[in-house]
Structure formats: structure tokens, C-alpha cells
PDB file of C-alpha atoms in Angstrom:
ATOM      1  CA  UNK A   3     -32.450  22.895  -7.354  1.00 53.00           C
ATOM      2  CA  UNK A   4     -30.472  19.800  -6.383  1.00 66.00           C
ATOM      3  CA  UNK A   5     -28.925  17.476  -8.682  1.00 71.00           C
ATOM      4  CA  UNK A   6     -30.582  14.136  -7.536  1.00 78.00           C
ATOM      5  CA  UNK A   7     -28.041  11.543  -7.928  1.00 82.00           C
ATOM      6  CA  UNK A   8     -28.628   8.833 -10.775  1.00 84.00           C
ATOM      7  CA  UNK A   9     -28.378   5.525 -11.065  1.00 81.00           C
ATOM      8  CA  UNK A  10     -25.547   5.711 -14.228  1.00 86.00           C
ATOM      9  CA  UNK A  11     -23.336   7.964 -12.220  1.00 88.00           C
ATOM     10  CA  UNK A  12     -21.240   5.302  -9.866  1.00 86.00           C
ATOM     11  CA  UNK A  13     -20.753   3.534 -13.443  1.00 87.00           C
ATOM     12  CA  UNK A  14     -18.918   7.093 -14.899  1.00 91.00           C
ATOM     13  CA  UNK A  15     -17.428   7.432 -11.751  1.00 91.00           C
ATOM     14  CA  UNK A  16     -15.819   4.010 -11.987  1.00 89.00           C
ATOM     15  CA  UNK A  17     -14.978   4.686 -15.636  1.00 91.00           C
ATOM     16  CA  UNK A  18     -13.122   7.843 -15.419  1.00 92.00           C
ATOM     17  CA  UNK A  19     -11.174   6.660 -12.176  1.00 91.00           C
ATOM     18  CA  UNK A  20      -8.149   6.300 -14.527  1.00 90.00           C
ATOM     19  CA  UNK A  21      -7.538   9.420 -15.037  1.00 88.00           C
ATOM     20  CA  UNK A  22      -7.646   9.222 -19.093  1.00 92.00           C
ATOM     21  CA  UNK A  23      -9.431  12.236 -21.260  1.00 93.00           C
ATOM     22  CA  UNK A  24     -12.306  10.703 -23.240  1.00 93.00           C
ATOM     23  CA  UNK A  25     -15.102  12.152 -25.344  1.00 92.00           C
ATOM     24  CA  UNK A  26     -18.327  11.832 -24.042  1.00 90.00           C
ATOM     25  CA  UNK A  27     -19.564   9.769 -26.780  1.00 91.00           C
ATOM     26  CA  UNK A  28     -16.184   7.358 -25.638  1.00 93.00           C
ATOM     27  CA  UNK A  29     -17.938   7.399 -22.156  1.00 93.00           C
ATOM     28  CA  UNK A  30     -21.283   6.045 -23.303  1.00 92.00           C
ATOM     29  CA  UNK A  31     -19.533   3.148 -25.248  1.00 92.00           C
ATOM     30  CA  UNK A  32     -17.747   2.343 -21.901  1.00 92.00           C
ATOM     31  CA  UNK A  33     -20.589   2.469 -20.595  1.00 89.00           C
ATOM     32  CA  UNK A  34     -22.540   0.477 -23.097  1.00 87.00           C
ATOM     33  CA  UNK A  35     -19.730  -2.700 -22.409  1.00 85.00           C
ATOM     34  CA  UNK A  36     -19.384  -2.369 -18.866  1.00 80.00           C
ATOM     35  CA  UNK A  37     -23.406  -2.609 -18.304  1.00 75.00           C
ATOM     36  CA  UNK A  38     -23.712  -5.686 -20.159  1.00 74.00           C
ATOM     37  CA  UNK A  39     -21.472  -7.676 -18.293  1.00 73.00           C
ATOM     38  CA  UNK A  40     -22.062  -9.025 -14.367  1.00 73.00           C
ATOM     39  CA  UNK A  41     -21.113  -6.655 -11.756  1.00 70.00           C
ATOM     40  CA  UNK A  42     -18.614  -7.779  -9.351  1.00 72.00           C
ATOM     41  CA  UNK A  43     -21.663  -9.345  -6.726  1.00 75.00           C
ATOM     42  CA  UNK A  44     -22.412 -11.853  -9.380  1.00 74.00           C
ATOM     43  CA  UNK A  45     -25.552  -9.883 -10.662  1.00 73.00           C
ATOM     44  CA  UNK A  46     -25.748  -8.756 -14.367  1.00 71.00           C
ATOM     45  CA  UNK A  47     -26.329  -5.110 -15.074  1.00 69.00           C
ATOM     46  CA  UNK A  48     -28.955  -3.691 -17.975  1.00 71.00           C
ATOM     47  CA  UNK A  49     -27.629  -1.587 -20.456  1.00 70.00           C
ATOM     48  CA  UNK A  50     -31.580   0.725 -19.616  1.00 72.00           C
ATOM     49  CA  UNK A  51     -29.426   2.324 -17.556  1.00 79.00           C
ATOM     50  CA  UNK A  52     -27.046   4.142 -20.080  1.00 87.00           C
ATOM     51  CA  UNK A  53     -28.008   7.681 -20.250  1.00 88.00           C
ATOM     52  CA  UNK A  54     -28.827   9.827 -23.067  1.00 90.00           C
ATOM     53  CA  UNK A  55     -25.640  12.312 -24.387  1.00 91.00           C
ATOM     54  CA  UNK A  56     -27.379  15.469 -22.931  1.00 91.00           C
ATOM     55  CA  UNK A  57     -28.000  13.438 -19.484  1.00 92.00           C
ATOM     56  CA  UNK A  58     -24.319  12.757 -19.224  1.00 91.00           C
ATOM     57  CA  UNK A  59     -22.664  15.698 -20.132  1.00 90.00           C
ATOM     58  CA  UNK A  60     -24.824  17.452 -17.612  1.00 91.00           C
ATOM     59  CA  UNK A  61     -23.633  14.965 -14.923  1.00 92.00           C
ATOM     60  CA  UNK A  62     -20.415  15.685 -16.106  1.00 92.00           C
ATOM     61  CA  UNK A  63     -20.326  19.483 -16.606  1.00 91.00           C
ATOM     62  CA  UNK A  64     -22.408  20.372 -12.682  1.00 90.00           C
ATOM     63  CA  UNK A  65     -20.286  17.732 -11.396  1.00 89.00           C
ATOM     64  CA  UNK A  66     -16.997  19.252  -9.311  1.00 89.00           C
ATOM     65  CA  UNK A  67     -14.806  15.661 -10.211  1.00 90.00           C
ATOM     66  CA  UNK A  68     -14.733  16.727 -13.444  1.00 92.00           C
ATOM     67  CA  UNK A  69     -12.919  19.185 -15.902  1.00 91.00           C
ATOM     68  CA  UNK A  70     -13.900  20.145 -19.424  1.00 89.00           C
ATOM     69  CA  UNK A  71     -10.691  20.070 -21.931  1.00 89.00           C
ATOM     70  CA  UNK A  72     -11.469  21.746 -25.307  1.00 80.00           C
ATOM     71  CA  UNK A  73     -13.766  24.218 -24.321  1.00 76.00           C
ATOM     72  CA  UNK A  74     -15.535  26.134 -26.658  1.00 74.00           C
ATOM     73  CA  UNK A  75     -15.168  23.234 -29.751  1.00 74.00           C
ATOM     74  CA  UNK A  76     -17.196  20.784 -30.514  1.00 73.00           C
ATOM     75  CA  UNK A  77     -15.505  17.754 -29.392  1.00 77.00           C
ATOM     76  CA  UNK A  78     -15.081  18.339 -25.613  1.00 80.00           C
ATOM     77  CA  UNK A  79     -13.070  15.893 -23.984  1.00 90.00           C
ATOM     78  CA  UNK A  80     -13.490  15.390 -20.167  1.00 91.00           C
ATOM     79  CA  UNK A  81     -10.834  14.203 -17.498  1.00 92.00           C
ATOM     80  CA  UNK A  82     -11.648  13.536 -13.858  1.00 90.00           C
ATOM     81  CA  UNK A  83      -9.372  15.602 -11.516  1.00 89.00           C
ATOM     82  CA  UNK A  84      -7.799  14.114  -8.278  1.00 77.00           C
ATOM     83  CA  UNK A  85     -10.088  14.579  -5.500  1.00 64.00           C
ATOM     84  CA  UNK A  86      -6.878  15.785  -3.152  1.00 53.00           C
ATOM     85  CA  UNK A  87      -6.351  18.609  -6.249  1.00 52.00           C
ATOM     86  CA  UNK A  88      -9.907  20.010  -5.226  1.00 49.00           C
ATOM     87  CA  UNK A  89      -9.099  20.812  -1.576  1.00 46.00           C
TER      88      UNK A  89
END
């Protein structure tokens, strides 16, 4: 099956770009704050569009961008890797 590509997932993407390891609960707060301001086109975002927990760290965990830190605890932190360190 192929992961269809959702709506939230440009907003992690331009979250993460940084390069800082955050908790995924960390990532839906971003993502809480950056959906209830305007986007840069002048339009204002809807917070409907944060995900659930599960929905995200699914994203994040079948997604090759990024890297689980911590495995195997219960507070996995996740840091997206450099896309010239994948090639």
C-alpha cells in the first residue's frame, strides 16, 4: 500500500527543517502555533488540519527524512536527516 501524502505533512516538513530533535508531542504544539497564524500567501491556515499523535508518528516513522532517537523508550525524539546524508 502507498502512503498517500497528507495535507499536515509540508507543515512537519517545514518544522523539522532545522535540524533540532523534538518529541512528537513538541511537533504537534508547533504545529498547533504555526496553523493558526497566516501562511506566507496572505491566507490563514485552520488548526483541523493538526493530526492526531498516532497519524504523525506514522508519517514520521515510514517516512525516509526522518530518524528515530531513543528507540525502544517511551519518549522518542525524532530529528530530520540531511537529504544529501541519504544518497
Amino acid at each position: 500500500m502507498v502512503y498517500k501524502e497528507k495535507y499536515f505533512n509540508k507543515f512537519v516538513d517545514e518544522i523539522m527543517s532545522d535540524g533540532v530533535e523534538r518529541f512528537s508531542s513538541a511537533i504537534i504544539e508547533l504545529l498547533k502555533d504555526s496553523m493558526s497564524k497566516k501562511c506566507p500567501e496572505g491566507r490563514s491556515r485552520t488548526g483541523h488540519y493538526v493530526p492526531q499523535m498516532r497519524v504523525l508518528t506514522y508519517y514520521l516513522r515510514i517516512s525516509d527524512k526522518y530518524i528515530l532517537i531513543d528507540k525502544g523508550t517511551g519518549t522518542a525524539r525524532w530529528k530530520k536527516v540531511n537529504e544529501y546524508d541519504n544518497k
